[in-house]
GROMACS .gro file of C-alpha atoms in nm:
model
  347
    1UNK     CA    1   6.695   0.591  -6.276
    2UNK     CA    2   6.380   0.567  -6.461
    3UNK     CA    3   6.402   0.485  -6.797
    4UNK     CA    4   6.064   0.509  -6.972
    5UNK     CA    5   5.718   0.651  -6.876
    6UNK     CA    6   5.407   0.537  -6.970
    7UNK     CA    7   5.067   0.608  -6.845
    8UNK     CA    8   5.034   0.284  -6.638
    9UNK     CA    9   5.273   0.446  -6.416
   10UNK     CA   10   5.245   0.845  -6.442
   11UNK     CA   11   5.083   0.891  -6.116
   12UNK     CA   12   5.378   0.739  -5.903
   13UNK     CA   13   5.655   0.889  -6.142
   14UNK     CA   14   5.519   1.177  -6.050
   15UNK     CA   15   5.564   1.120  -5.695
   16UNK     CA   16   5.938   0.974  -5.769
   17UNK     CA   17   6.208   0.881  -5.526
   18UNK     CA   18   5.948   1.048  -5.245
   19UNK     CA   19   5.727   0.795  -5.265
   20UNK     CA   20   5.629   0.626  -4.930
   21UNK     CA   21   5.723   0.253  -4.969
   22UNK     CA   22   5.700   0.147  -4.603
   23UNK     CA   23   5.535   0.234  -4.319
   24UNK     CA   24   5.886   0.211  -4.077
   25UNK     CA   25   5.910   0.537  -3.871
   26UNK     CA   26   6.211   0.745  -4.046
   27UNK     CA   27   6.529   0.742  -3.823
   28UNK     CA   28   6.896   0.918  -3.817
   29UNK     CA   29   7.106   0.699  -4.005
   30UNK     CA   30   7.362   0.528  -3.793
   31UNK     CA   31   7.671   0.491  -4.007
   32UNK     CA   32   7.809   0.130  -4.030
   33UNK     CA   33   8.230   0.149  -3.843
   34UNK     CA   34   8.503   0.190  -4.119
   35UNK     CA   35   8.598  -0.139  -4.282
   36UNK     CA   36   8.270  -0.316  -4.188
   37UNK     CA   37   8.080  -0.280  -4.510
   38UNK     CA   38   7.817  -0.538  -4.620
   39UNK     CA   39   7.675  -0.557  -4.956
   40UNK     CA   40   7.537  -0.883  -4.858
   41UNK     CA   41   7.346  -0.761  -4.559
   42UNK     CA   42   7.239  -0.404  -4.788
   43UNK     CA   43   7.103  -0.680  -5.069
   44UNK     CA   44   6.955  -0.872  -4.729
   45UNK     CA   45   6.764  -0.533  -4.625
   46UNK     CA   46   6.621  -0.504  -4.974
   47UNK     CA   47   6.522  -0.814  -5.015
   48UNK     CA   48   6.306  -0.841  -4.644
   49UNK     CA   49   6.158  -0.442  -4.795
   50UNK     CA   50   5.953  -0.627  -5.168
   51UNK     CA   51   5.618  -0.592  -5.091
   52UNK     CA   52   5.502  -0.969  -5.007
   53UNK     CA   53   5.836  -1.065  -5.113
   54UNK     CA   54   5.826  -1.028  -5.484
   55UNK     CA   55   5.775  -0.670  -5.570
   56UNK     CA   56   5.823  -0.245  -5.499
   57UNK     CA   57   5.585   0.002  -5.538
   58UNK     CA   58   5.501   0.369  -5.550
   59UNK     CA   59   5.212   0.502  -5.364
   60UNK     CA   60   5.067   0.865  -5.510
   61UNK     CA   61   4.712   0.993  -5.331
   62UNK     CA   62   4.650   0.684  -5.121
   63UNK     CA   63   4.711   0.459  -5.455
   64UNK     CA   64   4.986   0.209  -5.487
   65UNK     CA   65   5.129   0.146  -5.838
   66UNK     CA   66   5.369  -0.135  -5.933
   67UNK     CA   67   5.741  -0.005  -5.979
   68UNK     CA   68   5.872  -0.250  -6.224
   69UNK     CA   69   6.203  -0.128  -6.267
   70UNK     CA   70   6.307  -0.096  -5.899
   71UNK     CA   71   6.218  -0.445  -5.882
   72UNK     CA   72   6.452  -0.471  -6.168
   73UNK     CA   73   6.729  -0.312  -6.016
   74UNK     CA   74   6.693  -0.524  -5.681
   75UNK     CA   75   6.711  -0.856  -5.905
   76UNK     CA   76   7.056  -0.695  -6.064
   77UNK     CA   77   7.142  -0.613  -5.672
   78UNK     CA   78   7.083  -0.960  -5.606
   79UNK     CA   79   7.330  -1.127  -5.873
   80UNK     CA   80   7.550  -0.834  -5.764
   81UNK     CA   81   7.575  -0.961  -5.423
   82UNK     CA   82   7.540  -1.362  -5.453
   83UNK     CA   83   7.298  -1.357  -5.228
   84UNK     CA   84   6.866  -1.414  -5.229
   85UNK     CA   85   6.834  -1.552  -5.519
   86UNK     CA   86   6.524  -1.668  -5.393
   87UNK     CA   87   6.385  -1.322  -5.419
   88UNK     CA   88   6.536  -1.290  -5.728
   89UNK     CA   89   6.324  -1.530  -5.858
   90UNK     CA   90   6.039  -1.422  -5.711
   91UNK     CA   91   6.060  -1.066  -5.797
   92UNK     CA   92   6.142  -1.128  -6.180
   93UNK     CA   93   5.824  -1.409  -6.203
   94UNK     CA   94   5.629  -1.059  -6.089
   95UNK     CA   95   5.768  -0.844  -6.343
   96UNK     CA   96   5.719  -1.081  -6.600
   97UNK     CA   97   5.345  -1.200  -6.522
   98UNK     CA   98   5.171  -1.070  -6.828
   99UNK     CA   99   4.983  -0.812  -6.699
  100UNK     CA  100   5.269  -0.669  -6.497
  101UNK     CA  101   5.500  -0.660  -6.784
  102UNK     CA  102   5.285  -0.521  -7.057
  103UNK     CA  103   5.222  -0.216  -6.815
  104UNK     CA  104   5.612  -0.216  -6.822
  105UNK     CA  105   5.719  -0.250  -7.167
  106UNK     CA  106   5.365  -0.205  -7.368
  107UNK     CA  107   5.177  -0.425  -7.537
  108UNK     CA  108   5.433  -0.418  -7.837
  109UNK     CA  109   5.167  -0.275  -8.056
  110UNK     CA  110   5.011   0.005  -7.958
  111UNK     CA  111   5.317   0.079  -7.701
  112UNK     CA  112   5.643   0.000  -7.676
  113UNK     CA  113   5.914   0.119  -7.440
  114UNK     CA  114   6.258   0.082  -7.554
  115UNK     CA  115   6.434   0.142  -7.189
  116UNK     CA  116   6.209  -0.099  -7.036
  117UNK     CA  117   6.228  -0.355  -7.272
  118UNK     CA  118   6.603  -0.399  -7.277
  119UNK     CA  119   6.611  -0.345  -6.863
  120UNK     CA  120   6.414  -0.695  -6.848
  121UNK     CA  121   6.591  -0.863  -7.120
  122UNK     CA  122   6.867  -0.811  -6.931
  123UNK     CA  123   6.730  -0.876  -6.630
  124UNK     CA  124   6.593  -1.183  -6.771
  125UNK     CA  125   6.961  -1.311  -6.919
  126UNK     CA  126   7.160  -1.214  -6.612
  127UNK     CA  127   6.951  -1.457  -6.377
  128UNK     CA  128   6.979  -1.756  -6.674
  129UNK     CA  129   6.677  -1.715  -6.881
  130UNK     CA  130   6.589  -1.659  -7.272
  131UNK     CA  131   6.464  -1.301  -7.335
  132UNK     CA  132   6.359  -1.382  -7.643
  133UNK     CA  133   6.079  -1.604  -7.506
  134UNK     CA  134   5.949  -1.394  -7.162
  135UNK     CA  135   5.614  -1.538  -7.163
  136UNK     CA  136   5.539  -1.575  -7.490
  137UNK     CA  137   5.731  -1.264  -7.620
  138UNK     CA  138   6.018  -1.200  -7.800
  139UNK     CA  139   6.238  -0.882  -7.581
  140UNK     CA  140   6.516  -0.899  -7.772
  141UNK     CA  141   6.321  -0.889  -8.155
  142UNK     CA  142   6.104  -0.617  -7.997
  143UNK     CA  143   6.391  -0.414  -7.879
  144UNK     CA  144   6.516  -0.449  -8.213
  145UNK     CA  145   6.217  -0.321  -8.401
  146UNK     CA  146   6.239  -0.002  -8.172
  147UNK     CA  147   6.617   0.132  -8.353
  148UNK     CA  148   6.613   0.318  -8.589
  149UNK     CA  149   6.850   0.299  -8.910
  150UNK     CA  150   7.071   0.587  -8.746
  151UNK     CA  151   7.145   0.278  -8.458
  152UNK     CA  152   6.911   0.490  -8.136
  153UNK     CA  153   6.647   0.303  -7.970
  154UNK     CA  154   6.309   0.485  -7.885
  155UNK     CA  155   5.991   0.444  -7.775
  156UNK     CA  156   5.690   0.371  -7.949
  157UNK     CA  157   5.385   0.539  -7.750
  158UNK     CA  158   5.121   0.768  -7.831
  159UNK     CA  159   5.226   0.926  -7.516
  160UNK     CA  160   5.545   1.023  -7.620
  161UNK     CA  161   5.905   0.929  -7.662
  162UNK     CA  162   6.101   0.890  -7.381
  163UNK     CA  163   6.435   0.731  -7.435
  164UNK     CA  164   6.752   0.853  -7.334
  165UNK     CA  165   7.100   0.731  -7.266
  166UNK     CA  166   6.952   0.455  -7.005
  167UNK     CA  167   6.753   0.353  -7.305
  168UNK     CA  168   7.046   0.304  -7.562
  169UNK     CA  169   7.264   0.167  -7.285
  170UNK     CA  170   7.052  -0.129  -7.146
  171UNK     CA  171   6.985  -0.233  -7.544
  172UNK     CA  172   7.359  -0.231  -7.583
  173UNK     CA  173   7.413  -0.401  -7.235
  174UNK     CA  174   7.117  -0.663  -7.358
  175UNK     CA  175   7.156  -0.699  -7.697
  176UNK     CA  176   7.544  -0.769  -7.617
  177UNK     CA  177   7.402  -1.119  -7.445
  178UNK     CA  178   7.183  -1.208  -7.770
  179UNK     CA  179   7.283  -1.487  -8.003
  180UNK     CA  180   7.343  -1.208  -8.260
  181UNK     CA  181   7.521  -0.904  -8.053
  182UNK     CA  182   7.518  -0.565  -8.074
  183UNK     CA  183   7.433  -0.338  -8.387
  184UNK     CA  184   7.737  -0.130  -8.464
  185UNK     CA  185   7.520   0.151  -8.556
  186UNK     CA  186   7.377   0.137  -8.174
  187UNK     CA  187   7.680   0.188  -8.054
  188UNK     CA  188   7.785   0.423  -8.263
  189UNK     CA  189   7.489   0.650  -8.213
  190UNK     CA  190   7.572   0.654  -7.842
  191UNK     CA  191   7.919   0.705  -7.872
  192UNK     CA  192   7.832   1.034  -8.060
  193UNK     CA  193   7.615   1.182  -7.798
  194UNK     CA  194   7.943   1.203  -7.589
  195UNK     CA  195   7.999   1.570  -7.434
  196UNK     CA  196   8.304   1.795  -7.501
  197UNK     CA  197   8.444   1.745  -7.158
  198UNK     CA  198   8.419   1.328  -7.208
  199UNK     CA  199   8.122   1.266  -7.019
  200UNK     CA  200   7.778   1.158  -7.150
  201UNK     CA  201   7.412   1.297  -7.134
  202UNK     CA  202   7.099   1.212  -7.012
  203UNK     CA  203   6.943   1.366  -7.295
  204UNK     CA  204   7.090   1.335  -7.645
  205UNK     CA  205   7.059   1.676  -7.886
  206UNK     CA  206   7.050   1.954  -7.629
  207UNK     CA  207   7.099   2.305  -7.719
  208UNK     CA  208   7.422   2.273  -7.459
  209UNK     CA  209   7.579   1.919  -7.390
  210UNK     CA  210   7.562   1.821  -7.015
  211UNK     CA  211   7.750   1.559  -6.901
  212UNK     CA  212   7.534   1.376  -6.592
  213UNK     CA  213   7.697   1.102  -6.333
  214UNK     CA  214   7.453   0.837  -6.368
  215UNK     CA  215   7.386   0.850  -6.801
  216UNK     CA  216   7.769   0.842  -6.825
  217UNK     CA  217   7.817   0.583  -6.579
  218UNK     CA  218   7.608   0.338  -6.752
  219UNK     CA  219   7.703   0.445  -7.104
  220UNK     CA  220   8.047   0.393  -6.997
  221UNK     CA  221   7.936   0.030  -6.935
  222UNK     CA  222   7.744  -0.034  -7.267
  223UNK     CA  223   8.051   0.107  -7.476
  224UNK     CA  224   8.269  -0.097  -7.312
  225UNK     CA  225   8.068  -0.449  -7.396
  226UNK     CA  226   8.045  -0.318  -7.767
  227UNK     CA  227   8.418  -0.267  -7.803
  228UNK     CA  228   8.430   0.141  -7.783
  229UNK     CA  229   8.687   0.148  -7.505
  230UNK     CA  230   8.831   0.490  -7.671
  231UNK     CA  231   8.478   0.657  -7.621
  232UNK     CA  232   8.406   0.443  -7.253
  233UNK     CA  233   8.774   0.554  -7.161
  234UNK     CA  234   8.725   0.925  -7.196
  235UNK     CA  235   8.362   0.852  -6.969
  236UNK     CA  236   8.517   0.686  -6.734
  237UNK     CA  237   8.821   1.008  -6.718
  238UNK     CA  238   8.518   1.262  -6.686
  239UNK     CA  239   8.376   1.064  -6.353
  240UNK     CA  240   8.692   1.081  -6.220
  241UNK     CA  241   8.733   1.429  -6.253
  242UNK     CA  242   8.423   1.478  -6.107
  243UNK     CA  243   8.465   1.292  -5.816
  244UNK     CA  244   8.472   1.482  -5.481
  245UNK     CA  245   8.731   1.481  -5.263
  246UNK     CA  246   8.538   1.224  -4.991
  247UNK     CA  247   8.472   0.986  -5.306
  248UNK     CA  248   8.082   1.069  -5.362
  249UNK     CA  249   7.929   1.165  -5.668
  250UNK     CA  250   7.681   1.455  -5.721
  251UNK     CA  251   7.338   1.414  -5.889
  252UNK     CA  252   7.204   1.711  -6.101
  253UNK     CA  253   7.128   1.905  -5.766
  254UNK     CA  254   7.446   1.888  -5.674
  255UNK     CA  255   7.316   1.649  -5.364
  256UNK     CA  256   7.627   1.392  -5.300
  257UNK     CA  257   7.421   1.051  -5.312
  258UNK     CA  258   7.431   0.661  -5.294
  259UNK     CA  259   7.236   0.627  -5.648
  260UNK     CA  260   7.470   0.827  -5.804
  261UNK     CA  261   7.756   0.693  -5.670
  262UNK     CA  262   7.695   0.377  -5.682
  263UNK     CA  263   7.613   0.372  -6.048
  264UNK     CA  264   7.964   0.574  -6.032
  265UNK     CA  265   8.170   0.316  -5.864
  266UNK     CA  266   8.023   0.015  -6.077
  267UNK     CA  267   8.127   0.157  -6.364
  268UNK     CA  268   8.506   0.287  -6.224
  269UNK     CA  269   8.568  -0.072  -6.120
  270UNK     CA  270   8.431  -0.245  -6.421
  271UNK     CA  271   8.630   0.013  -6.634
  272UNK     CA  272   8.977  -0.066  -6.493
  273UNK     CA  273   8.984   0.221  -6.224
  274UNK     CA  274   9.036   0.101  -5.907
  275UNK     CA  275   9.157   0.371  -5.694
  276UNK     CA  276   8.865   0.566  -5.777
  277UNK     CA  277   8.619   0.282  -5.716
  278UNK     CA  278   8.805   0.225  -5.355
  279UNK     CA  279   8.743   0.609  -5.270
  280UNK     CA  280   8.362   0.550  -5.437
  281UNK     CA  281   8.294   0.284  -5.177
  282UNK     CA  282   8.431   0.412  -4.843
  283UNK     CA  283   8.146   0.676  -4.907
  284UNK     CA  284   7.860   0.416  -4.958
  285UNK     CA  285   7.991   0.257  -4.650
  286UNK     CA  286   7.934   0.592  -4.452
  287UNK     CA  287   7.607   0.589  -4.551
  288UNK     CA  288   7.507   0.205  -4.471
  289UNK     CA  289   7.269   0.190  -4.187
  290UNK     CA  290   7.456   0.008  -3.878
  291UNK     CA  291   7.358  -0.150  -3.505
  292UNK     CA  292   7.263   0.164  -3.345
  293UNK     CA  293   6.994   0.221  -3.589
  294UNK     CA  294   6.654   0.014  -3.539
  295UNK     CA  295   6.736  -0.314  -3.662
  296UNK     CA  296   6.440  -0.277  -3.930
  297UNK     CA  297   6.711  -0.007  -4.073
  298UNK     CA  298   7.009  -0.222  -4.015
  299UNK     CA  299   7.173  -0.226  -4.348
  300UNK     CA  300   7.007  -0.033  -4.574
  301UNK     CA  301   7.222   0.226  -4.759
  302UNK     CA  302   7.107   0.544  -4.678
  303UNK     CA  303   7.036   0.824  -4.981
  304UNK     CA  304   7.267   1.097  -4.841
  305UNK     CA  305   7.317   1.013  -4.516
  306UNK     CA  306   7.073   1.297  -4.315
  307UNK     CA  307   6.758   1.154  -4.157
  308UNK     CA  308   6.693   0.810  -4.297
  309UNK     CA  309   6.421   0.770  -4.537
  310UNK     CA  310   6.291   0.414  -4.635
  311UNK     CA  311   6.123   0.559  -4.937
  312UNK     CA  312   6.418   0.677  -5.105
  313UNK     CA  313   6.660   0.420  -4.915
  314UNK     CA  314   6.538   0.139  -5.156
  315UNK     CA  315   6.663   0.248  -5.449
  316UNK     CA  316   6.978   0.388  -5.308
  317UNK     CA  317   7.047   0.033  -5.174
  318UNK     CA  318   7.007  -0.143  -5.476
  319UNK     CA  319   7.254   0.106  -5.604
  320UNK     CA  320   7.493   0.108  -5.368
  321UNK     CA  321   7.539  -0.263  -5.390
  322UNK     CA  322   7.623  -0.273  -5.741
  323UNK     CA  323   7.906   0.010  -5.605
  324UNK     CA  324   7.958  -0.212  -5.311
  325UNK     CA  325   8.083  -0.488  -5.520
  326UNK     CA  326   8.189  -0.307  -5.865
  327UNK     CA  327   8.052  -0.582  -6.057
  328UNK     CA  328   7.970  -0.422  -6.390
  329UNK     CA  329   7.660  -0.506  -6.579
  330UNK     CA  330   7.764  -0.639  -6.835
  331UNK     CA  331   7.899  -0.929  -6.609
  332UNK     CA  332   7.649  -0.978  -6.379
  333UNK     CA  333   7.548  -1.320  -6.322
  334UNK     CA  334   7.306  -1.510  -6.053
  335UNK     CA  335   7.474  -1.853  -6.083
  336UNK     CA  336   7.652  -1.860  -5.780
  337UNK     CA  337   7.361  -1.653  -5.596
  338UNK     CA  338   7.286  -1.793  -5.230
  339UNK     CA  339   6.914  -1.823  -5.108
  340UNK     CA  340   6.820  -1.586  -4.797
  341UNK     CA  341   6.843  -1.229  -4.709
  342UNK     CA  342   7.147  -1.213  -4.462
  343UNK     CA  343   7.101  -0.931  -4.189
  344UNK     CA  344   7.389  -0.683  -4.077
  345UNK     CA  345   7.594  -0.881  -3.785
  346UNK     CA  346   7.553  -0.679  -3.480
  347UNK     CA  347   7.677  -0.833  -3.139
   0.00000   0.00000   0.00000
């Protein structure tokens, strides 16, 4: 999910999750035999697919532009997994490089994005670092300066504001790991975007209240580190009435995906609900690529299992690991990460 835009990167949001990110020939997906799941070797495929082994990006009209946050979301599939922490490293010394990480969160003066800024914080704390000294700049004071005194974060940008429950979640889920916690008032403000039927938003303040899969999954995770297990509880009782009956989750198409339910079943496991994480992750293991695919396929987790797509597999990967394992954000940790990027055992 995309949790700010900026005009550093309009051109490849734009473009979005059909963005050609390799040049591998697409293939059908060969599902990987009940029981042999491998969030290891799915972290493994992601990790050999960073461009020179540190970063993703978009290409729109011929023109490649740096996708920050995917690169994010491999370094959180990474701790997820315990394993290449190497390109861990690597791919959150990219993101944080000056240049790359003002086009990411803004310069902090004449552009800030709130989503952004607490995605690398956190980033930044789950693989042992200080966010509040990322080169030079404070993340966690300038995530700060972004709420407002009704406790939601937003962006500052002459562009626009585009914040949204990603946004408010990832301060929580940051701010929860700084010295002085999380704002009451942020919480709060999140808790009372919450739909009628339990489930959460992507967009807070709509004329009608529509619960989506992946905002409520991650709010679900935020309320729980800031202590609102009443409001996470009746989240995490809207994805499981939402859940289909072969344990996928929907996106706002209606399209049964990895992304979505992987987000999903992170947040079901993290929240105490087991059963439903179980039935989450016997459908991201039909869609992990096995050994009758190409081998440069072996692994991956496919988007929704048709013809395999390498452009929209990389996200759905790092996804579907953090489903894979069910380790919530909040406790996601590289310190027992292994180096290397294991490959799916085929014999």
């Amino acid at each position: 999910m995309v949790v700010r835009l900026s005009r550093h990167r309009l051109p490849a949001l734009l473009c979005g999750m059909l963005a050609a990110l390799t040049l591998v020939t697409p293939a059908a997906a060969a599902p990987v035999p009940a029981g042999a799941v491998r969030a290891d070797a799915a972290a493994g495929w992601l990790a050999r697919h960073l461009v020179d082994g540190e970063r993703f990006e978009a290409v729109f009209d011929g023109v490649a532009y740096p996708d920050q946050g995917l690169a994010l979301d491999a370094v959180f599939a990474f701790a997820a997994a315990d394993v290449a922490d190497d390109f861990g490293a690597r791919a959150l010394a990219w993101v944080t490089r000056p240049d790359v990480r003002d086009g990411y969160v803004g310069d902090g003066v004449t552009e800030a994005y709130a989503g952004a800024t607490a995605k690398l914080a956190l980033a930044v704390a789950v693989r042992g670092g200080d966010p509040t000294d990322v080169g030079g700049v404070d993340l966690i004071a300038r995530l700060r300066s972004l709420q407002s005194p009704g406790g939601r974060f937003a962006d500052l940008s002459a562009w626009g504001d585009f914040s949204n429950a990603f946004s408010q979640s990832f301060a929580i889920l940051a701010l929860n790991r700084s010295a002085q916690g999380v704002p009451a008032v942020a919480a709060e403000w999140l808790a009372g975007t919450r739909c009628p039927d339990g489930g959460y938003p992507l967009l807070p303040a709509q004329p009608v209240c529509v619960s989506e899969v992946d905002a409520t999954a991650v709010a679900v995770q935020a309320l729980r580190a800031a202590g609102r297990w009443a409001d996470a509880a009746a989240g995490l009782g809207w994805l499981v009435s939402v859940q289909r009956a072969d344990g996928g989750f929907t996106n706002a198409d209606g399209t049964a995906n990895a992304n979505s339910t992987g987000l999903a079943a992170q947040a079901l496991r993290a929240g105490g609900r087991p059963l439903a994480w179980a039935r989450a992750r016997v459908f991201l293991a039909g869609l992990q690529v096995g050994c009758a695919a190409p081998v440069v396929d072996r692994g991956a987790v496919d988007f929704d299992g048709g013809v395999f797509d390498p452009a929209t597999a990389t996200r759905a990967t790092a996804q579907a690991v953090l489903g894979l394992t069910g380790t919530g954000y909040a406790e996601l940790s590289r310190a027992t990460a292994t180096t290397g990027a294991p490959t799916f055992p085929c014999h």
